[in-house]
Coordinates of C-alpha atoms in Angstrom, one line a residue:
X1 CA 254.8 -71.1 47.8
X2 CA 254.8 -70.4 51.7
X3 CA 258.5 -69.9 51.8
X4 CA 258.2 -67.3 49.5
X5 CA 255.2 -65.6 50.8
X6 CA 256.7 -65.1 54.1
X7 CA 259.5 -63.9 52.2
X8 CA 257.8 -61.4 50.6
X9 CA 255.6 -60.0 53.9
X10 CA 258.7 -59.8 55.6
X11 CA 260.5 -57.0 53.5
X12 CA 257.4 -55.0 52.5
X13 CA 255.2 -55.1 56.1
X14 CA 257.3 -52.9 58.6
X15 CA 258.0 -50.4 56.3
X16 CA 254.7 -50.5 54.9
X17 CA 253.3 -50.8 59.1
X18 CA 255.7 -47.1 59.6
X19 CA 254.1 -45.3 57.3
X20 CA 250.9 -46.2 58.2
X21 CA 251.6 -45.1 61.7
X22 CA 253.2 -42.6 60.1
X23 CA 249.6 -41.3 59.2
X24 CA 248.0 -42.4 61.6
X25 CA 249.4 -41.0 65.2
X26 CA 247.9 -37.4 63.7
X27 CA 244.6 -39.4 64.4
X28 CA 244.8 -41.9 66.4
X29 CA 246.3 -39.0 69.2
X30 CA 243.4 -36.6 68.1
X31 CA 240.8 -39.8 68.9
X32 CA 242.8 -41.3 72.4
X33 CA 243.3 -37.2 73.7
X34 CA 239.1 -37.1 72.9
X35 CA 238.7 -40.6 74.4
X36 CA 240.9 -39.0 77.9
X37 CA 238.5 -36.1 78.2
X38 CA 234.9 -37.9 78.2
X39 CA 236.4 -40.5 80.1
X40 CA 238.0 -38.0 82.6
X41 CA 234.2 -36.4 83.4
X42 CA 232.0 -39.4 82.7
X43 CA 234.8 -41.5 86.2
X44 CA 234.0 -43.8 88.1
X45 CA 232.2 -42.4 91.5
X46 CA 233.7 -44.5 94.2
X47 CA 231.8 -43.7 97.4
X48 CA 231.5 -46.2 99.3
X49 CA 233.0 -49.0 96.2
X50 CA 234.4 -52.3 97.6
X51 CA 238.0 -51.7 96.5
X52 CA 240.6 -55.0 97.8
X53 CA 244.5 -53.7 98.0
X54 CA 246.6 -56.7 97.9
X55 CA 250.1 -55.5 99.6
X56 CA 248.9 -53.2 101.4
X57 CA 252.0 -52.8 103.3
X58 CA 254.1 -51.6 100.6
X59 CA 254.6 -48.0 99.5
X60 CA 252.8 -48.3 96.4
X61 CA 249.5 -49.9 97.8
X62 CA 250.1 -47.7 100.9
X63 CA 249.4 -45.0 98.8
X64 CA 247.7 -46.5 96.4
X65 CA 244.3 -46.8 99.7
X66 CA 245.1 -43.4 100.5
X67 CA 243.8 -42.4 96.5
X68 CA 241.1 -44.5 97.1
X69 CA 240.8 -43.9 101.0
X70 CA 240.5 -40.7 99.6
X71 CA 237.2 -40.9 97.0
X72 CA 235.4 -42.5 99.7
X73 CA 235.5 -45.5 99.5
X74 CA 234.9 -48.6 101.4
X75 CA 238.5 -50.4 102.0
X76 CA 240.1 -54.1 102.4
X77 CA 243.8 -54.1 103.2
X78 CA 245.0 -57.3 103.0
X79 CA 249.3 -58.3 103.4
X80 CA 251.2 -60.1 105.7
X81 CA 252.3 -57.8 108.0
X82 CA 249.4 -56.9 109.7
X83 CA 250.8 -55.3 112.2
X84 CA 251.8 -51.9 109.6
X85 CA 248.1 -52.5 108.4
X86 CA 246.2 -50.7 111.0
X87 CA 248.6 -47.8 111.3
X88 CA 247.4 -47.5 107.7
X89 CA 244.2 -48.2 108.4
X90 CA 243.8 -45.3 110.3
X91 CA 245.5 -42.7 108.1
X92 CA 242.9 -44.0 105.1
X93 CA 239.5 -43.4 107.7
X94 CA 241.5 -39.8 108.2
X95 CA 241.1 -38.8 104.5
X96 CA 237.7 -39.6 103.9
X97 CA 237.5 -43.7 104.0
X98 CA 234.3 -45.3 105.1
X99 CA 234.9 -48.7 106.1
X100 CA 238.3 -50.4 106.7
X101 CA 238.5 -54.0 107.1
X102 CA 241.8 -54.9 107.6
X103 CA 243.1 -59.5 107.3
X104 CA 246.7 -61.3 107.3
X105 CA 246.5 -63.1 103.6
X106 CA 249.7 -64.3 101.8
X107 CA 249.3 -64.1 98.2
X108 CA 251.0 -66.8 97.2
X109 CA 248.9 -69.5 99.2
X110 CA 245.1 -69.7 97.2
X111 CA 243.8 -71.0 99.8
X112 CA 244.5 -67.6 101.9
X113 CA 243.3 -65.9 98.1
X114 CA 239.7 -67.4 98.8
X115 CA 239.8 -66.4 102.0
X116 CA 240.3 -63.5 102.1
X117 CA 238.1 -62.4 98.4
X118 CA 235.3 -64.6 101.4
X119 CA 235.7 -62.5 103.8
X120 CA 234.9 -59.8 101.8
X121 CA 231.9 -60.4 100.2
X122 CA 230.6 -61.4 103.8
X123 CA 231.2 -57.9 105.1
X124 CA 230.9 -56.0 102.2
X125 CA 228.0 -57.9 99.7
X126 CA 230.4 -57.1 96.8
X127 CA 234.1 -56.0 95.5
X128 CA 234.3 -53.9 92.8
X129 CA 238.6 -52.9 92.4
X130 CA 240.6 -55.3 92.7
X131 CA 244.5 -53.5 93.0
X132 CA 247.5 -56.5 92.6
X133 CA 250.1 -54.7 94.1
X134 CA 252.3 -57.5 96.1
X135 CA 255.3 -57.6 94.8
X136 CA 258.7 -59.0 94.9
X137 CA 262.5 -57.4 93.6
X138 CA 265.6 -59.0 92.6
X139 CA 269.4 -57.2 92.9
X140 CA 272.0 -59.7 91.4
X141 CA 273.5 -60.8 88.5
X142 CA 271.8 -64.2 87.9
X143 CA 274.6 -66.2 87.1
X144 CA 276.1 -64.8 91.1
X145 CA 272.9 -66.1 93.5
X146 CA 274.0 -69.2 95.0
X147 CA 270.6 -70.2 96.2
X148 CA 267.9 -71.0 93.7
X149 CA 265.8 -71.3 95.9
X150 CA 264.3 -67.9 95.8
X151 CA 264.1 -68.7 92.3
X152 CA 260.6 -69.7 93.2
X153 CA 260.1 -67.4 95.9
X154 CA 260.0 -64.4 93.0
X155 CA 257.7 -66.1 90.4
X156 CA 255.1 -67.4 93.4
X157 CA 255.1 -63.1 94.5
X158 CA 255.1 -62.1 91.3
X159 CA 252.7 -64.1 89.0
X160 CA 251.0 -66.3 91.1
X161 CA 250.2 -63.5 93.3
X162 CA 248.1 -62.1 91.1
X163 CA 246.7 -64.6 90.0
X164 CA 245.8 -66.3 92.3
X165 CA 243.6 -63.1 94.0
X166 CA 242.3 -62.3 90.5
X167 CA 240.9 -66.4 89.9
X168 CA 238.9 -65.5 93.1
X169 CA 237.5 -62.4 92.7
X170 CA 236.5 -62.3 89.6
X171 CA 233.2 -64.0 90.4
X172 CA 232.2 -61.0 91.8
X173 CA 234.1 -58.5 89.6
X174 CA 231.5 -60.4 87.5
X175 CA 228.4 -59.2 89.6
X176 CA 229.5 -56.0 90.5
X177 CA 231.0 -55.8 86.5
X178 CA 234.2 -54.0 87.9
X179 CA 238.3 -54.2 87.3
X180 CA 241.2 -55.8 88.3
X181 CA 244.0 -52.7 89.4
X182 CA 247.2 -54.6 88.7
X183 CA 250.7 -52.6 89.1
X184 CA 253.2 -53.7 86.7
X185 CA 257.0 -52.3 85.6
X186 CA 258.1 -51.7 82.7
X187 CA 261.2 -54.6 83.5
X188 CA 258.6 -56.5 81.4
X189 CA 259.8 -55.2 78.2
X190 CA 263.1 -52.9 79.0
X191 CA 265.8 -55.3 79.7
X192 CA 267.2 -54.9 83.0
X193 CA 270.3 -56.0 84.7
X194 CA 270.7 -57.6 87.7
X195 CA 266.9 -57.8 88.0
X196 CA 266.3 -60.8 84.7
X197 CA 263.7 -63.3 87.8
X198 CA 261.9 -60.4 88.1
X199 CA 261.5 -58.8 84.6
X200 CA 260.5 -62.1 83.0
X201 CA 258.1 -62.8 85.7
X202 CA 256.4 -59.4 85.0
X203 CA 256.0 -60.4 80.9
X204 CA 254.5 -63.2 82.0
X205 CA 251.7 -61.2 83.7
X206 CA 251.3 -58.1 81.5
X207 CA 250.6 -61.6 79.4
X208 CA 248.3 -63.2 81.4
X209 CA 246.3 -59.5 82.3
X210 CA 246.4 -59.4 78.4
X211 CA 245.1 -62.1 77.4
X212 CA 242.3 -61.8 80.1
X213 CA 241.2 -58.9 79.3
X214 CA 240.1 -61.3 75.7
X215 CA 238.3 -63.4 77.6
X216 CA 236.2 -61.5 80.3
X217 CA 235.5 -58.7 76.8
X218 CA 233.7 -56.0 78.5
X219 CA 232.2 -57.4 82.1
X220 CA 235.4 -57.0 84.2
X221 CA 237.3 -53.4 83.2
X222 CA 241.4 -54.6 83.5
X223 CA 244.0 -51.7 84.2
X224 CA 248.2 -52.3 84.0
X225 CA 249.6 -49.8 85.3
X226 CA 254.0 -49.7 84.5
X227 CA 256.4 -48.3 85.8
X228 CA 260.1 -47.3 85.9
X229 CA 261.9 -46.6 89.0
X230 CA 260.0 -44.8 90.9
X231 CA 262.1 -45.1 93.9
X232 CA 261.0 -46.2 98.0
X233 CA 262.5 -45.8 101.6
X234 CA 264.8 -49.5 100.3
X235 CA 267.2 -48.9 103.8
X236 CA 266.2 -52.0 105.8
X237 CA 263.7 -54.6 106.3
X238 CA 262.8 -58.2 105.3
X239 CA 261.2 -61.1 103.5
X240 CA 260.7 -64.6 105.4
X241 CA 260.0 -67.3 103.0
X242 CA 257.4 -69.7 103.3
X243 CA 260.4 -72.8 105.4
X244 CA 261.4 -69.3 108.6
X245 CA 264.2 -68.4 106.8
X246 CA 264.8 -64.6 106.6
X247 CA 266.6 -63.1 104.1
X248 CA 267.2 -59.9 104.3
X249 CA 267.2 -57.0 101.0
X250 CA 268.6 -54.0 100.3
X251 CA 268.9 -51.8 97.3
X252 CA 272.1 -50.6 95.6
X253 CA 271.7 -48.5 92.9
X254 CA 272.8 -45.2 92.7
X255 CA 271.4 -42.1 93.5
X256 CA 268.3 -41.0 95.3
X257 CA 265.1 -40.8 94.8
X258 CA 261.7 -39.6 97.1
X259 CA 258.6 -40.5 98.0
X260 CA 257.1 -38.4 96.2
X261 CA 257.2 -40.7 92.4
X262 CA 255.5 -43.5 94.9
X263 CA 252.7 -41.1 96.0
X264 CA 252.3 -39.2 91.9
X265 CA 252.6 -43.0 90.4
X266 CA 249.7 -44.0 93.2
X267 CA 247.8 -41.3 92.3
X268 CA 247.7 -41.9 88.3
X269 CA 246.8 -45.2 89.2
X270 CA 243.6 -45.1 90.7
X271 CA 242.7 -42.4 89.0
X272 CA 243.1 -44.3 85.8
X273 CA 240.6 -47.2 86.8
X274 CA 238.2 -44.9 87.9
X275 CA 238.9 -43.5 84.2
X276 CA 238.4 -47.3 82.6
X277 CA 241.7 -46.9 80.9
X278 CA 243.3 -50.4 79.8
X279 CA 247.0 -48.8 80.3
X280 CA 248.6 -46.1 82.6
X281 CA 252.2 -44.9 82.3
X282 CA 254.7 -43.5 83.8
X283 CA 256.2 -42.3 83.6
X284 CA 255.5 -41.7 79.5
X285 CA 258.2 -40.7 77.9
X286 CA 259.9 -44.7 79.1
X287 CA 257.3 -46.1 75.4
X288 CA 260.0 -44.9 73.0
X289 CA 261.6 -47.6 74.1
X290 CA 258.9 -50.1 72.9
X291 CA 259.9 -48.9 70.0
X292 CA 263.7 -50.0 69.6
X293 CA 263.0 -53.0 71.0
X294 CA 260.6 -53.8 67.8
X295 CA 261.9 -52.2 65.1
X296 CA 265.8 -51.5 65.5
X297 CA 267.2 -53.8 68.8
X298 CA 270.2 -53.1 67.5
X299 CA 270.2 -50.0 69.0
X300 CA 268.8 -49.7 72.4
X301 CA 270.9 -53.3 73.0
X302 CA 274.5 -51.1 72.0
X303 CA 273.0 -47.9 74.2
X304 CA 272.2 -50.1 77.1
X305 CA 275.8 -51.4 77.0
X306 CA 277.2 -48.0 76.9
X307 CA 275.3 -46.7 79.6
X308 CA 274.6 -49.7 82.0
X309 CA 278.1 -51.2 81.8
X310 CA 280.7 -50.6 84.8
X311 CA 284.5 -51.0 83.7
X312 CA 285.1 -52.2 87.6
X313 CA 284.2 -54.7 89.1
X314 CA 280.9 -56.1 88.6
X315 CA 279.3 -55.8 94.0
X316 CA 278.0 -59.2 94.0
X317 CA 274.2 -59.1 96.4
X318 CA 275.1 -61.4 98.6
X319 CA 274.1 -62.2 102.5
X320 CA 276.5 -64.0 104.5
X321 CA 274.4 -67.3 104.9
X322 CA 274.5 -67.7 109.1
X323 CA 274.4 -71.2 109.4
X324 CA 276.7 -72.3 107.1
X325 CA 279.1 -69.8 107.0
X326 CA 278.8 -68.3 103.1
X327 CA 277.2 -66.4 101.0
X328 CA 273.0 -66.0 99.3
X329 CA 272.3 -63.6 97.9
X330 CA 270.3 -59.8 98.9
X331 CA 266.7 -59.9 97.8
X332 CA 265.0 -56.7 98.1
X333 CA 261.6 -56.8 99.6
X334 CA 257.9 -54.8 99.6
X335 CA 260.0 -51.2 101.0
X336 CA 259.1 -49.5 103.9
X337 CA 256.3 -47.0 103.8
X338 CA 258.6 -44.0 103.7
X339 CA 255.1 -41.2 105.1
X340 CA 254.1 -38.8 101.9
X341 CA 254.3 -34.6 102.5
X342 CA 250.4 -35.9 101.5
X343 CA 249.7 -38.1 103.4
X344 CA 248.0 -37.9 107.0
X345 CA 249.6 -38.2 110.6
X346 CA 249.4 -41.3 112.3
X347 CA 246.7 -40.9 114.0
X348 CA 247.2 -41.8 117.5
X349 CA 246.1 -45.6 118.9
X350 CA 243.1 -45.6 120.5
X351 CA 242.8 -46.3 124.0

């Protein structure tokens, strides 16, 4: 009997759902537009609010700090590379940030996460927004990875680097009825070659926060921001593994990218968080691929094979290993900051 019911539902539910969506779409679009207008008018005032940003030395993290600074918030900037935060701190002050606290910490270490959250509460007395931007991508085919020891590090930074700060901050966010803002990616559901582990981690992130949203209910807001390829300055950079070995990274994709995409994504991300949006998407036209993946996955698969396949030999993202004479996969680390046209000039160092 159960087999018969499922067989009937398999035939009836998909087309019936499509018909319902077709009729409901215009009404839902109007309601969403009205909701957006109301939320924009009554958006959260961030003046003197406390915002903690992880991965603040990255291109996205830096621009997010500037957006909150323009809203006159108090900032806590967290990154492993503390020296890179000093310039961002001065720029944020110029843009209007009330107070800026700089903390060196590693988001994959739970003790570090507890420490920088505790330091934030000790200094400001509250926490209103937690913004998780720490991220590490890669550019290699899975079967070409020679050193599998990098796999846990990719998962640690992209998944646990979001979970640990959230776990430590959640009790204080409940007290302030605050918000968690997460930097995710469309690779969580849109297949991209050479980004398998990154996509898997981002998919885990989105599912974790969608689940957490139902658990915390209205006590804590959650904004998931997904982006397509937004570029940045990918000419140099280093990622230090916990053991002390060093991996350089580079991005081998074709095309030139400007920091304007990063600035726009950061602006949309902060504006969406202040409106209380559950999701922020940049650019929004990527959404159509989700429908294709659900209803006609074969079409999406054919399209990506056609567009992304290369007739020539594929390039191996490998790095010479000076110790063994072999090669190791290249990793994409947090991008080096590229000054945006809207960013202030770097302030002179205090004497």
